Amino acid sequence: MRDHGGNLDQARARFGGAAAEWIDLSTGINRVCWPVPALPPDCWTALPQAGRQADLIEAARAAYGTQAPVLPVAGAQAAIQMLPQILPRGSARVLAPTYNEHAACLRAAGWQVTEVATPEALAGADLAVVVNPNNPDGRCHAPGALRALAGQVGRLVVDESFCDARPDLSVAAWAGEAGLVVLRSFGKFYGLAGLRLGFVLADAGLLADMAARLGPWAVSGPAQVIGAQALRDRDWQAETVARLRQETLQLDALAARRGWTLAGGCELFRLYHTPDAAAAQDHLARARIWSRIFPWSPDLIRLGLPGGGAEWARLAAELA
């Protein structure tokens, strides 16, 4: 098993407690989710409908500011796993450290994978991967620079799973040009990761190949309905971005009181330097607050943002 956040079962096995007692801050998932309304009964009882799929695609195009072809998938992870399987094998370079599924899925599919530290080192690869904003450090890349990079590699995959609060960083408007592939996650910003919904934006030929392999019902009926409605809810989106930006400052202040220093992050998570990340995680876990540490760093700890006043109060007490 690869190392990931969201592994609350492991936390409970080690530290005890019922699931309801825990605050899971080990992911970058918004803990104040989009308010799901009552759904049409037939989205549960009937097969996913082509009309609803088309409506979801149009809502995604409008939300992401693009006219590129769009393919809904069962979370961005589904695309991360599929792309290495259907593209011709060759050399892949991944801007790292980053979300570990990119390099792992490429290696599993037989690619020669090199993890590099700078965008310039991606040039010349058959396939290059950039996460923007990056997970876990929040590193950002200018859209113009990424568009230029797309012309220097065979294909450029830009994972924009944390881009909803930073639309100014998106290259979605250019998806499909010069082999540019854009991945979007729905579940993180909208706080509905269990729905398993994401999108691939790319040239029509690549998406047709992916769609043929996925089959006729790649996403569920509820995902079609919820996704389309949430993507069109501009008031909730604006209010959520404003709240997240204020709360990142609040979390940074709490961490500073503990003596941690900011190492990076974005609107959905923060990364801090600590004297001992494992000890910091254990301290929070004894209070039933789960965080994320990394096997490649002894001092970095990542926290998502709490959801609501009670969660903030518990975290503040432990960081005091």
PDB file of C-alpha atoms in Angstrom:
ATOM      1  CA  MET A   1       0.000   0.000   0.000  1.00  0.00           C
ATOM      2  CA  ARG A   2       1.304   3.446  -0.938  1.00  0.00           C
ATOM      3  CA  ASP A   3       1.378   6.153   1.707  1.00  0.00           C
ATOM      4  CA  HIS A   4      -1.719   8.403   1.664  1.00  0.00           C
ATOM      5  CA  GLY A   5      -3.782  10.642   3.870  1.00  0.00           C
ATOM      6  CA  GLY A   6      -7.310   9.643   4.790  1.00  0.00           C
ATOM      7  CA  ASN A   7      -6.102   6.410   6.389  1.00  0.00           C
ATOM      8  CA  LEU A   8      -8.256   6.838   9.470  1.00  0.00           C
ATOM      9  CA  ASP A   9      -8.637   3.083   9.968  1.00  0.00           C
ATOM     10  CA  GLN A  10      -4.899   2.870  10.604  1.00  0.00           C
ATOM     11  CA  ALA A  11      -5.073   5.755  13.061  1.00  0.00           C
ATOM     12  CA  ARG A  12      -7.891   4.087  14.974  1.00  0.00           C
ATOM     13  CA  ALA A  13      -6.076   0.754  15.041  1.00  0.00           C
ATOM     14  CA  ARG A  14      -3.090   2.436  16.631  1.00  0.00           C
ATOM     15  CA  PHE A  15      -4.697   5.032  18.906  1.00  0.00           C
ATOM     16  CA  GLY A  16      -8.244   3.709  19.430  1.00  0.00           C
ATOM     17  CA  GLY A  17     -11.502   5.590  19.428  1.00  0.00           C
ATOM     18  CA  ALA A  18     -14.669   5.407  17.365  1.00  0.00           C
ATOM     19  CA  ALA A  19     -14.649   6.980  13.923  1.00  0.00           C
ATOM     20  CA  ALA A  20     -17.042   9.697  15.067  1.00  0.00           C
ATOM     21  CA  GLU A  21     -14.534  10.852  17.699  1.00  0.00           C
ATOM     22  CA  TRP A  22     -11.864  11.678  15.137  1.00  0.00           C
ATOM     23  CA  ILE A  23     -11.186  14.846  13.147  1.00  0.00           C
ATOM     24  CA  ASP A  24      -9.462  13.744   9.976  1.00  0.00           C
ATOM     25  CA  LEU A  25      -7.121  16.539   8.861  1.00  0.00           C
ATOM     26  CA  SER A  26      -4.804  14.176   6.999  1.00  0.00           C
ATOM     27  CA  THR A  27      -6.271  15.035   3.575  1.00  0.00           C
ATOM     28  CA  GLY A  28      -6.852  18.207   1.598  1.00  0.00           C
ATOM     29  CA  ILE A  29     -10.597  17.602   1.465  1.00  0.00           C
ATOM     30  CA  ASN A  30     -12.849  20.514   2.400  1.00  0.00           C
ATOM     31  CA  ARG A  31     -14.581  19.544   5.659  1.00  0.00           C
ATOM     32  CA  VAL A  32     -17.438  21.991   5.009  1.00  0.00           C
ATOM     33  CA  CYS A  33     -18.949  20.267   2.005  1.00  0.00           C
ATOM     34  CA  TRP A  34     -21.323  21.579  -0.626  1.00  0.00           C
ATOM     35  CA  PRO A  35     -24.869  21.092   0.767  1.00  0.00           C
ATOM     36  CA  VAL A  36     -26.332  18.219  -1.224  1.00  0.00           C
ATOM     37  CA  PRO A  37     -30.092  18.736  -1.827  1.00  0.00           C
ATOM     38  CA  ALA A  38     -32.715  16.054  -2.290  1.00  0.00           C
ATOM     39  CA  LEU A  39     -31.954  14.182  -5.497  1.00  0.00           C
ATOM     40  CA  PRO A  40     -34.332  12.886  -8.161  1.00  0.00           C
ATOM     41  CA  PRO A  41     -35.173   9.284  -7.189  1.00  0.00           C
ATOM     42  CA  ASP A  42     -34.346   7.973 -10.633  1.00  0.00           C
ATOM     43  CA  CYS A  43     -30.690   8.981 -10.332  1.00  0.00           C
ATOM     44  CA  TRP A  44     -30.466   6.143  -7.794  1.00  0.00           C
ATOM     45  CA  THR A  45     -32.682   3.617  -9.510  1.00  0.00           C
ATOM     46  CA  ALA A  46     -31.875   4.086 -13.218  1.00  0.00           C
ATOM     47  CA  LEU A  47     -28.608   3.723 -15.075  1.00  0.00           C
ATOM     48  CA  PRO A  48     -26.674   6.981 -15.539  1.00  0.00           C
ATOM     49  CA  GLN A  49     -28.261   8.955 -18.363  1.00  0.00           C
ATOM     50  CA  ALA A  50     -26.575  10.400 -21.459  1.00  0.00           C
ATOM     51  CA  GLY A  51     -28.478  13.676 -21.089  1.00  0.00           C
ATOM     52  CA  ARG A  52     -27.252  14.135 -17.531  1.00  0.00           C
ATOM     53  CA  GLN A  53     -23.720  13.277 -18.644  1.00  0.00           C
ATOM     54  CA  ALA A  54     -23.885  16.010 -21.283  1.00  0.00           C
ATOM     55  CA  ASP A  55     -25.220  18.466 -18.707  1.00  0.00           C
ATOM     56  CA  LEU A  56     -22.381  17.594 -16.324  1.00  0.00           C
ATOM     57  CA  ILE A  57     -19.817  18.175 -19.082  1.00  0.00           C
ATOM     58  CA  GLU A  58     -21.261  21.589 -19.906  1.00  0.00           C
ATOM     59  CA  ALA A  59     -21.273  22.556 -16.229  1.00  0.00           C
ATOM     60  CA  ALA A  60     -17.618  21.498 -15.970  1.00  0.00           C
ATOM     61  CA  ARG A  61     -16.650  23.491 -19.058  1.00  0.00           C
ATOM     62  CA  ALA A  62     -18.277  26.613 -17.645  1.00  0.00           C
ATOM     63  CA  ALA A  63     -16.782  26.143 -14.182  1.00  0.00           C
ATOM     64  CA  TYR A  64     -13.272  25.526 -15.510  1.00  0.00           C
ATOM     65  CA  GLY A  65     -13.379  28.202 -18.212  1.00  0.00           C
ATOM     66  CA  THR A  66     -12.731  25.984 -21.205  1.00  0.00           C
ATOM     67  CA  GLN A  67     -14.221  24.790 -24.461  1.00  0.00           C
ATOM     68  CA  ALA A  68     -11.930  21.748 -24.542  1.00  0.00           C
ATOM     69  CA  PRO A  69     -13.308  18.214 -24.700  1.00  0.00           C
ATOM     70  CA  VAL A  70     -14.144  16.981 -21.175  1.00  0.00           C
ATOM     71  CA  LEU A  71     -14.498  13.432 -19.881  1.00  0.00           C
ATOM     72  CA  PRO A  72     -16.053  12.799 -16.438  1.00  0.00           C
ATOM     73  CA  VAL A  73     -14.333   9.977 -14.551  1.00  0.00           C
ATOM     74  CA  ALA A  74     -14.590   8.334 -11.142  1.00  0.00           C
ATOM     75  CA  GLY A  75     -12.226  10.789  -9.491  1.00  0.00           C
ATOM     76  CA  ALA A  76      -8.963  12.203 -10.811  1.00  0.00           C
ATOM     77  CA  GLN A  77      -7.344   9.016  -9.516  1.00  0.00           C
ATOM     78  CA  ALA A  78      -9.092   7.023 -12.249  1.00  0.00           C
ATOM     79  CA  ALA A  79      -7.364   9.128 -14.888  1.00  0.00           C
ATOM     80  CA  ILE A  80      -3.999   8.943 -13.109  1.00  0.00           C
ATOM     81  CA  GLN A  81      -4.235   5.158 -13.282  1.00  0.00           C
ATOM     82  CA  MET A  82      -5.527   4.963 -16.856  1.00  0.00           C
ATOM     83  CA  LEU A  83      -3.322   7.433 -18.719  1.00  0.00           C
ATOM     84  CA  PRO A  84      -0.086   5.445 -18.255  1.00  0.00           C
ATOM     85  CA  GLN A  85      -1.864   2.360 -19.587  1.00  0.00           C
ATOM     86  CA  ILE A  86      -3.145   3.848 -22.841  1.00  0.00           C
ATOM     87  CA  LEU A  87      -0.330   6.199 -23.861  1.00  0.00           C
ATOM     88  CA  PRO A  88       2.720   4.756 -25.675  1.00  0.00           C
ATOM     89  CA  ARG A  89       5.374   3.786 -23.114  1.00  0.00           C
ATOM     90  CA  GLY A  90       8.506   5.894 -22.902  1.00  0.00           C
ATOM     91  CA  SER A  91      10.306   8.244 -20.551  1.00  0.00           C
ATOM     92  CA  ALA A  92       8.259  10.070 -17.931  1.00  0.00           C
ATOM     93  CA  ARG A  93       9.370  12.856 -15.624  1.00  0.00           C
ATOM     94  CA  VAL A  94       7.403  13.938 -12.575  1.00  0.00           C
ATOM     95  CA  LEU A  95       7.988  17.238 -10.775  1.00  0.00           C
ATOM     96  CA  ALA A  96       8.532  16.071  -7.200  1.00  0.00           C
ATOM     97  CA  PRO A  97       7.944  15.702  -4.338  1.00  0.00           C
ATOM     98  CA  THR A  98       4.257  15.453  -5.147  1.00  0.00           C
ATOM     99  CA  TYR A  99       1.214  13.196  -5.018  1.00  0.00           C
ATOM    100  CA  ASN A 100       2.836   9.775  -5.126  1.00  0.00           C
ATOM    101  CA  GLU A 101       0.262   8.045  -7.352  1.00  0.00           C
ATOM    102  CA  HIS A 102       1.581   9.735 -10.491  1.00  0.00           C
ATOM    103  CA  ALA A 103       5.025   8.141 -10.420  1.00  0.00           C
ATOM    104  CA  ALA A 104       3.727   4.876  -8.955  1.00  0.00           C
ATOM    105  CA  CYS A 105       1.091   4.360 -11.674  1.00  0.00           C
ATOM    106  CA  LEU A 106       3.577   5.211 -14.402  1.00  0.00           C
ATOM    107  CA  ARG A 107       6.109   2.711 -13.067  1.00  0.00           C
ATOM    108  CA  ALA A 108       3.439   0.028 -12.715  1.00  0.00           C
ATOM    109  CA  ALA A 109       2.563   0.515 -16.390  1.00  0.00           C
ATOM    110  CA  GLY A 110       6.153   0.071 -17.522  1.00  0.00           C
ATOM    111  CA  TRP A 111       7.310   3.663 -17.956  1.00  0.00           C
ATOM    112  CA  GLN A 112      10.845   4.795 -17.190  1.00  0.00           C
ATOM    113  CA  VAL A 113      10.162   7.366 -14.476  1.00  0.00           C
ATOM    114  CA  THR A 114      12.455  10.106 -13.211  1.00  0.00           C
ATOM    115  CA  GLU A 115      11.413  12.453 -10.431  1.00  0.00           C
ATOM    116  CA  VAL A 116      12.892  15.923 -10.933  1.00  0.00           C
ATOM    117  CA  ALA A 117      13.084  19.040  -8.796  1.00  0.00           C
ATOM    118  CA  THR A 118      12.593  21.838 -11.345  1.00  0.00           C
ATOM    119  CA  PRO A 119      10.158  22.448 -14.197  1.00  0.00           C
ATOM    120  CA  GLU A 120      13.086  22.984 -16.553  1.00  0.00           C
ATOM    121  CA  ALA A 121      14.188  19.383 -15.977  1.00  0.00           C
ATOM    122  CA  LEU A 122      10.897  18.128 -17.434  1.00  0.00           C
ATOM    123  CA  ALA A 123      11.770  19.271 -20.954  1.00  0.00           C
ATOM    124  CA  GLY A 124      12.406  16.441 -23.399  1.00  0.00           C
ATOM    125  CA  ALA A 125      10.304  13.823 -21.641  1.00  0.00           C
ATOM    126  CA  ASP A 126       7.784  11.751 -23.547  1.00  0.00           C
ATOM    127  CA  LEU A 127       5.381  12.457 -20.686  1.00  0.00           C
ATOM    128  CA  ALA A 128       5.739  15.116 -17.987  1.00  0.00           C
ATOM    129  CA  VAL A 129       3.592  15.569 -14.873  1.00  0.00           C
ATOM    130  CA  VAL A 130       3.078  18.769 -12.870  1.00  0.00           C
ATOM    131  CA  VAL A 131       0.656  19.184  -9.964  1.00  0.00           C
ATOM    132  CA  ASN A 132      -0.493  22.810  -9.717  1.00  0.00           C
ATOM    133  CA  PRO A 133      -0.882  23.875  -6.919  1.00  0.00           C
ATOM    134  CA  ASN A 134       1.394  21.098  -5.751  1.00  0.00           C
ATOM    135  CA  ASN A 135       0.586  18.605  -3.036  1.00  0.00           C
ATOM    136  CA  PRO A 136       1.982  18.743  -0.344  1.00  0.00           C
ATOM    137  CA  ASP A 137       3.968  22.001  -0.553  1.00  0.00           C
ATOM    138  CA  GLY A 138       1.537  24.198  -2.492  1.00  0.00           C
ATOM    139  CA  ARG A 139       4.167  25.193  -5.052  1.00  0.00           C
ATOM    140  CA  CYS A 140       2.499  27.071  -7.936  1.00  0.00           C
ATOM    141  CA  HIS A 141       3.400  27.495 -11.589  1.00  0.00           C
ATOM    142  CA  ALA A 142       2.334  30.265 -13.932  1.00  0.00           C
ATOM    143  CA  PRO A 143      -0.089  29.105 -16.640  1.00  0.00           C
ATOM    144  CA  GLY A 144       1.981  30.694 -19.392  1.00  0.00           C
ATOM    145  CA  ALA A 145       5.074  28.793 -18.320  1.00  0.00           C
ATOM    146  CA  LEU A 146       3.160  25.507 -18.317  1.00  0.00           C
ATOM    147  CA  ARG A 147       1.712  26.226 -21.739  1.00  0.00           C
ATOM    148  CA  ALA A 148       5.225  26.807 -23.045  1.00  0.00           C
ATOM    149  CA  LEU A 149       6.452  23.623 -21.370  1.00  0.00           C
ATOM    150  CA  ALA A 150       3.749  21.630 -23.167  1.00  0.00           C
ATOM    151  CA  GLY A 151       5.562  22.344 -26.409  1.00  0.00           C
ATOM    152  CA  GLN A 152       8.807  20.885 -25.032  1.00  0.00           C
ATOM    153  CA  VAL A 153       7.491  17.430 -24.068  1.00  0.00           C
ATOM    154  CA  GLY A 154       5.505  14.686 -25.759  1.00  0.00           C
ATOM    155  CA  ARG A 155       2.531  15.173 -23.435  1.00  0.00           C
ATOM    156  CA  LEU A 156       2.161  17.354 -20.381  1.00  0.00           C
ATOM    157  CA  VAL A 157      -0.259  16.265 -17.652  1.00  0.00           C
ATOM    158  CA  VAL A 158      -1.217  19.107 -15.311  1.00  0.00           C
ATOM    159  CA  ASP A 159      -3.027  17.872 -12.218  1.00  0.00           C
ATOM    160  CA  GLU A 160      -5.229  20.738 -11.018  1.00  0.00           C
ATOM    161  CA  SER A 161      -6.898  18.843  -8.188  1.00  0.00           C
ATOM    162  CA  PHE A 162      -6.360  21.783  -5.812  1.00  0.00           C
ATOM    163  CA  CYS A 163      -6.960  24.558  -8.341  1.00  0.00           C
ATOM    164  CA  ASP A 164     -10.614  25.407  -7.626  1.00  0.00           C
ATOM    165  CA  ALA A 165      -9.664  28.197  -5.235  1.00  0.00           C
ATOM    166  CA  ARG A 166      -6.976  29.446  -7.645  1.00  0.00           C
ATOM    167  CA  PRO A 167      -8.585  29.673 -11.102  1.00  0.00           C
ATOM    168  CA  ASP A 168      -5.855  32.134 -12.090  1.00  0.00           C
ATOM    169  CA  LEU A 169      -3.425  29.188 -12.138  1.00  0.00           C
ATOM    170  CA  SER A 170      -5.466  26.960 -14.438  1.00  0.00           C
ATOM    171  CA  VAL A 171      -4.402  25.946 -17.946  1.00  0.00           C
ATOM    172  CA  ALA A 172      -7.822  24.412 -18.647  1.00  0.00           C
ATOM    173  CA  ALA A 173      -8.505  26.946 -21.416  1.00  0.00           C
ATOM    174  CA  TRP A 174      -5.624  25.427 -23.415  1.00  0.00           C
ATOM    175  CA  ALA A 175      -6.344  21.761 -22.708  1.00  0.00           C
ATOM    176  CA  GLY A 176      -5.875  19.649 -25.809  1.00  0.00           C
ATOM    177  CA  GLU A 177      -3.276  21.958 -27.339  1.00  0.00           C
ATOM    178  CA  ALA A 178       0.195  20.461 -27.936  1.00  0.00           C
ATOM    179  CA  GLY A 179      -0.648  17.337 -25.966  1.00  0.00           C
ATOM    180  CA  LEU A 180      -1.766  19.238 -22.856  1.00  0.00           C
ATOM    181  CA  VAL A 181      -3.894  17.102 -20.508  1.00  0.00           C
ATOM    182  CA  VAL A 182      -5.596  18.670 -17.482  1.00  0.00           C
ATOM    183  CA  LEU A 183      -6.972  16.697 -14.543  1.00  0.00           C
ATOM    184  CA  ARG A 184      -9.568  18.166 -12.195  1.00  0.00           C
ATOM    185  CA  SER A 185     -10.844  16.726  -8.935  1.00  0.00           C
ATOM    186  CA  PHE A 186     -14.390  17.442  -7.802  1.00  0.00           C
ATOM    187  CA  GLY A 187     -14.338  15.872  -4.340  1.00  0.00           C
ATOM    188  CA  LYS A 188     -11.634  17.972  -2.678  1.00  0.00           C
ATOM    189  CA  PHE A 189     -12.951  21.520  -3.005  1.00  0.00           C
ATOM    190  CA  TYR A 190     -16.608  20.488  -2.782  1.00  0.00           C
ATOM    191  CA  GLY A 191     -15.884  18.188   0.163  1.00  0.00           C
ATOM    192  CA  LEU A 192     -17.547  15.167  -1.451  1.00  0.00           C
ATOM    193  CA  ALA A 193     -14.628  12.823  -2.047  1.00  0.00           C
ATOM    194  CA  GLY A 194     -16.812   9.765  -1.534  1.00  0.00           C
ATOM    195  CA  LEU A 195     -18.803  10.679  -4.634  1.00  0.00           C
ATOM    196  CA  ARG A 196     -15.737   9.759  -6.758  1.00  0.00           C
ATOM    197  CA  LEU A 197     -15.963  12.361  -9.497  1.00  0.00           C
ATOM    198  CA  GLY A 198     -13.273  14.050 -11.532  1.00  0.00           C
ATOM    199  CA  PHE A 199     -12.622  15.289 -15.048  1.00  0.00           C
ATOM    200  CA  VAL A 200     -10.054  14.907 -17.811  1.00  0.00           C
ATOM    201  CA  LEU A 201      -9.635  17.785 -20.259  1.00  0.00           C
ATOM    202  CA  ALA A 202      -7.649  16.837 -23.358  1.00  0.00           C
ATOM    203  CA  ASP A 203      -7.781  16.357 -27.113  1.00  0.00           C
ATOM    204  CA  ALA A 204     -10.807  14.503 -28.449  1.00  0.00           C
ATOM    205  CA  GLY A 205      -8.813  11.494 -29.657  1.00  0.00           C
ATOM    206  CA  LEU A 206      -7.307  10.746 -26.262  1.00  0.00           C
ATOM    207  CA  LEU A 207     -10.653  11.172 -24.499  1.00  0.00           C
ATOM    208  CA  ALA A 208     -12.388   8.902 -27.010  1.00  0.00           C
ATOM    209  CA  ASP A 209      -9.833   6.184 -26.249  1.00  0.00           C
ATOM    210  CA  MET A 210     -10.332   6.651 -22.507  1.00  0.00           C
ATOM    211  CA  ALA A 211     -14.124   6.681 -22.822  1.00  0.00           C
ATOM    212  CA  ALA A 212     -14.088   3.442 -24.812  1.00  0.00           C
ATOM    213  CA  ARG A 213     -12.089   1.733 -22.097  1.00  0.00           C
ATOM    214  CA  LEU A 214     -14.224   3.138 -19.278  1.00  0.00           C
ATOM    215  CA  GLY A 215     -17.498   1.991 -20.810  1.00  0.00           C
ATOM    216  CA  PRO A 216     -20.923   3.652 -20.813  1.00  0.00           C
ATOM    217  CA  TRP A 217     -21.360   4.294 -17.070  1.00  0.00           C
ATOM    218  CA  ALA A 218     -18.040   5.703 -15.857  1.00  0.00           C
ATOM    219  CA  VAL A 219     -19.671   7.910 -13.215  1.00  0.00           C
ATOM    220  CA  SER A 220     -22.822   7.292 -11.191  1.00  0.00           C
ATOM    221  CA  GLY A 221     -26.215   8.916 -11.601  1.00  0.00           C
ATOM    222  CA  PRO A 222     -25.926  10.794  -8.282  1.00  0.00           C
ATOM    223  CA  ALA A 223     -22.476  12.042  -9.317  1.00  0.00           C
ATOM    224  CA  GLN A 224     -23.923  13.400 -12.556  1.00  0.00           C
ATOM    225  CA  VAL A 225     -26.670  15.322 -10.777  1.00  0.00           C
ATOM    226  CA  ILE A 226     -24.658  16.559  -7.780  1.00  0.00           C
ATOM    227  CA  GLY A 227     -21.663  17.487  -9.905  1.00  0.00           C
ATOM    228  CA  ALA A 228     -23.649  19.590 -12.358  1.00  0.00           C
ATOM    229  CA  GLN A 229     -25.517  21.468  -9.613  1.00  0.00           C
ATOM    230  CA  ALA A 230     -22.432  22.132  -7.477  1.00  0.00           C
ATOM    231  CA  LEU A 231     -20.304  23.285 -10.402  1.00  0.00           C
ATOM    232  CA  ARG A 232     -22.972  25.902 -11.210  1.00  0.00           C
ATOM    233  CA  ASP A 233     -23.285  27.167  -7.625  1.00  0.00           C
ATOM    234  CA  ARG A 234     -21.126  30.262  -7.994  1.00  0.00           C
ATOM    235  CA  ASP A 235     -22.315  31.869  -4.730  1.00  0.00           C
ATOM    236  CA  TRP A 236     -21.215  28.854  -2.665  1.00  0.00           C
ATOM    237  CA  GLN A 237     -17.920  28.710  -4.537  1.00  0.00           C
ATOM    238  CA  ALA A 238     -17.124  32.371  -3.856  1.00  0.00           C
ATOM    239  CA  GLU A 239     -18.125  32.140  -0.191  1.00  0.00           C
ATOM    240  CA  THR A 240     -16.033  29.002   0.236  1.00  0.00           C
ATOM    241  CA  VAL A 241     -12.910  30.509  -1.314  1.00  0.00           C
ATOM    242  CA  ALA A 242     -13.206  33.547   0.970  1.00  0.00           C
ATOM    243  CA  ARG A 243     -13.664  31.337   4.024  1.00  0.00           C
ATOM    244  CA  LEU A 244     -10.757  29.064   3.160  1.00  0.00           C
ATOM    245  CA  ARG A 245      -8.392  31.970   2.640  1.00  0.00           C
ATOM    246  CA  GLN A 246      -9.284  33.436   6.027  1.00  0.00           C
ATOM    247  CA  GLU A 247      -8.994  30.071   7.737  1.00  0.00           C
ATOM    248  CA  THR A 248      -5.548  29.316   6.338  1.00  0.00           C
ATOM    249  CA  LEU A 249      -4.325  32.425   8.173  1.00  0.00           C
ATOM    250  CA  GLN A 250      -6.078  31.200  11.309  1.00  0.00           C
ATOM    251  CA  LEU A 251      -4.390  27.807  11.061  1.00  0.00           C
ATOM    252  CA  ASP A 252      -0.987  29.372  10.398  1.00  0.00           C
ATOM    253  CA  ALA A 253      -1.374  31.437  13.567  1.00  0.00           C
ATOM    254  CA  LEU A 254      -2.215  28.345  15.647  1.00  0.00           C
ATOM    255  CA  ALA A 255       0.768  26.479  14.217  1.00  0.00           C
ATOM    256  CA  ALA A 256       3.083  29.393  14.966  1.00  0.00           C
ATOM    257  CA  ARG A 257       1.961  29.310  18.614  1.00  0.00           C
ATOM    258  CA  ARG A 258       3.126  25.699  18.693  1.00  0.00           C
ATOM    259  CA  GLY A 259       6.489  26.733  17.266  1.00  0.00           C
ATOM    260  CA  TRP A 260       5.911  25.298  13.811  1.00  0.00           C
ATOM    261  CA  THR A 261       6.995  27.254  10.741  1.00  0.00           C
ATOM    262  CA  LEU A 262       5.125  27.411   7.460  1.00  0.00           C
ATOM    263  CA  ALA A 263       6.658  25.271   4.707  1.00  0.00           C
ATOM    264  CA  GLY A 264       3.901  25.709   2.128  1.00  0.00           C
ATOM    265  CA  GLY A 265       0.328  24.830   1.324  1.00  0.00           C
ATOM    266  CA  CYS A 266      -2.742  26.142  -0.446  1.00  0.00           C
ATOM    267  CA  GLU A 267      -6.325  26.988   0.469  1.00  0.00           C
ATOM    268  CA  LEU A 268      -7.185  23.387   1.447  1.00  0.00           C
ATOM    269  CA  PHE A 269      -4.114  22.342   3.430  1.00  0.00           C
ATOM    270  CA  ARG A 270      -1.010  23.723   5.136  1.00  0.00           C
ATOM    271  CA  LEU A 271       2.467  22.214   5.465  1.00  0.00           C
ATOM    272  CA  TYR A 272       4.665  22.967   8.478  1.00  0.00           C
ATOM    273  CA  HIS A 273       8.200  22.343   9.668  1.00  0.00           C
ATOM    274  CA  THR A 274       8.258  20.787  13.135  1.00  0.00           C
ATOM    275  CA  PRO A 275      11.122  19.578  15.349  1.00  0.00           C
ATOM    276  CA  ASP A 276       9.781  16.011  15.043  1.00  0.00           C
ATOM    277  CA  ALA A 277       6.877  15.270  12.704  1.00  0.00           C
ATOM    278  CA  ALA A 278       6.164  11.788  14.094  1.00  0.00           C
ATOM    279  CA  ALA A 279       5.985  13.127  17.650  1.00  0.00           C
ATOM    280  CA  ALA A 280       3.697  15.955  16.518  1.00  0.00           C
ATOM    281  CA  GLN A 281       1.394  13.495  14.772  1.00  0.00           C
ATOM    282  CA  ASP A 282       1.282  11.264  17.860  1.00  0.00           C
ATOM    283  CA  HIS A 283       0.446  14.239  20.092  1.00  0.00           C
ATOM    284  CA  LEU A 284      -2.516  15.204  17.933  1.00  0.00           C
ATOM    285  CA  ALA A 285      -3.620  11.602  17.493  1.00  0.00           C
ATOM    286  CA  ARG A 286      -3.948  11.092  21.234  1.00  0.00           C
ATOM    287  CA  ALA A 287      -6.573  13.870  21.032  1.00  0.00           C
ATOM    288  CA  ARG A 288      -8.246  12.044  18.099  1.00  0.00           C
ATOM    289  CA  ILE A 289      -6.961  14.504  15.483  1.00  0.00           C
ATOM    290  CA  TRP A 290      -5.312  12.815  12.502  1.00  0.00           C
ATOM    291  CA  SER A 291      -2.640  14.561  10.448  1.00  0.00           C
ATOM    292  CA  ARG A 292      -0.330  13.638   7.591  1.00  0.00           C
ATOM    293  CA  ILE A 293       3.402  13.060   7.789  1.00  0.00           C
ATOM    294  CA  PHE A 294       5.701  11.812   5.053  1.00  0.00           C
ATOM    295  CA  PRO A 295       8.142   8.891   4.920  1.00  0.00           C
ATOM    296  CA  TRP A 296      10.627  11.067   3.034  1.00  0.00           C
ATOM    297  CA  SER A 297      10.748  13.878   5.630  1.00  0.00           C
ATOM    298  CA  PRO A 298      11.344  13.710   9.413  1.00  0.00           C
ATOM    299  CA  ASP A 299      10.087  17.243  10.077  1.00  0.00           C
ATOM    300  CA  LEU A 300       7.125  17.994   7.790  1.00  0.00           C
ATOM    301  CA  ILE A 301       3.501  17.689   8.897  1.00  0.00           C
ATOM    302  CA  ARG A 302       0.431  18.576   6.834  1.00  0.00           C
ATOM    303  CA  LEU A 303      -2.946  19.655   8.184  1.00  0.00           C
ATOM    304  CA  GLY A 304      -6.199  20.181   6.381  1.00  0.00           C
ATOM    305  CA  LEU A 305      -8.591  22.834   7.663  1.00  0.00           C
ATOM    306  CA  PRO A 306     -11.047  21.917  10.437  1.00  0.00           C
ATOM    307  CA  GLY A 307     -14.753  22.036   9.677  1.00  0.00           C
ATOM    308  CA  GLY A 308     -16.734  24.208  12.057  1.00  0.00           C
ATOM    309  CA  GLY A 309     -16.189  25.842  15.420  1.00  0.00           C
ATOM    310  CA  ALA A 310     -16.002  22.689  17.543  1.00  0.00           C
ATOM    311  CA  GLU A 311     -13.222  21.218  15.407  1.00  0.00           C
ATOM    312  CA  TRP A 312     -11.285  24.466  15.451  1.00  0.00           C
ATOM    313  CA  ALA A 313     -11.575  24.628  19.239  1.00  0.00           C
ATOM    314  CA  ARG A 314     -10.214  21.093  19.656  1.00  0.00           C
ATOM    315  CA  LEU A 315      -7.284  21.762  17.361  1.00  0.00           C
ATOM    316  CA  ALA A 316      -6.514  25.097  19.025  1.00  0.00           C
ATOM    317  CA  ALA A 317      -6.423  23.421  22.429  1.00  0.00           C
ATOM    318  CA  GLU A 318      -3.891  20.851  21.232  1.00  0.00           C
ATOM    319  CA  LEU A 319      -1.683  23.422  19.519  1.00  0.00           C
ATOM    320  CA  ALA A 320      -1.777  25.851  22.418  1.00  0.00           C
TER     321      ALA A 320
END
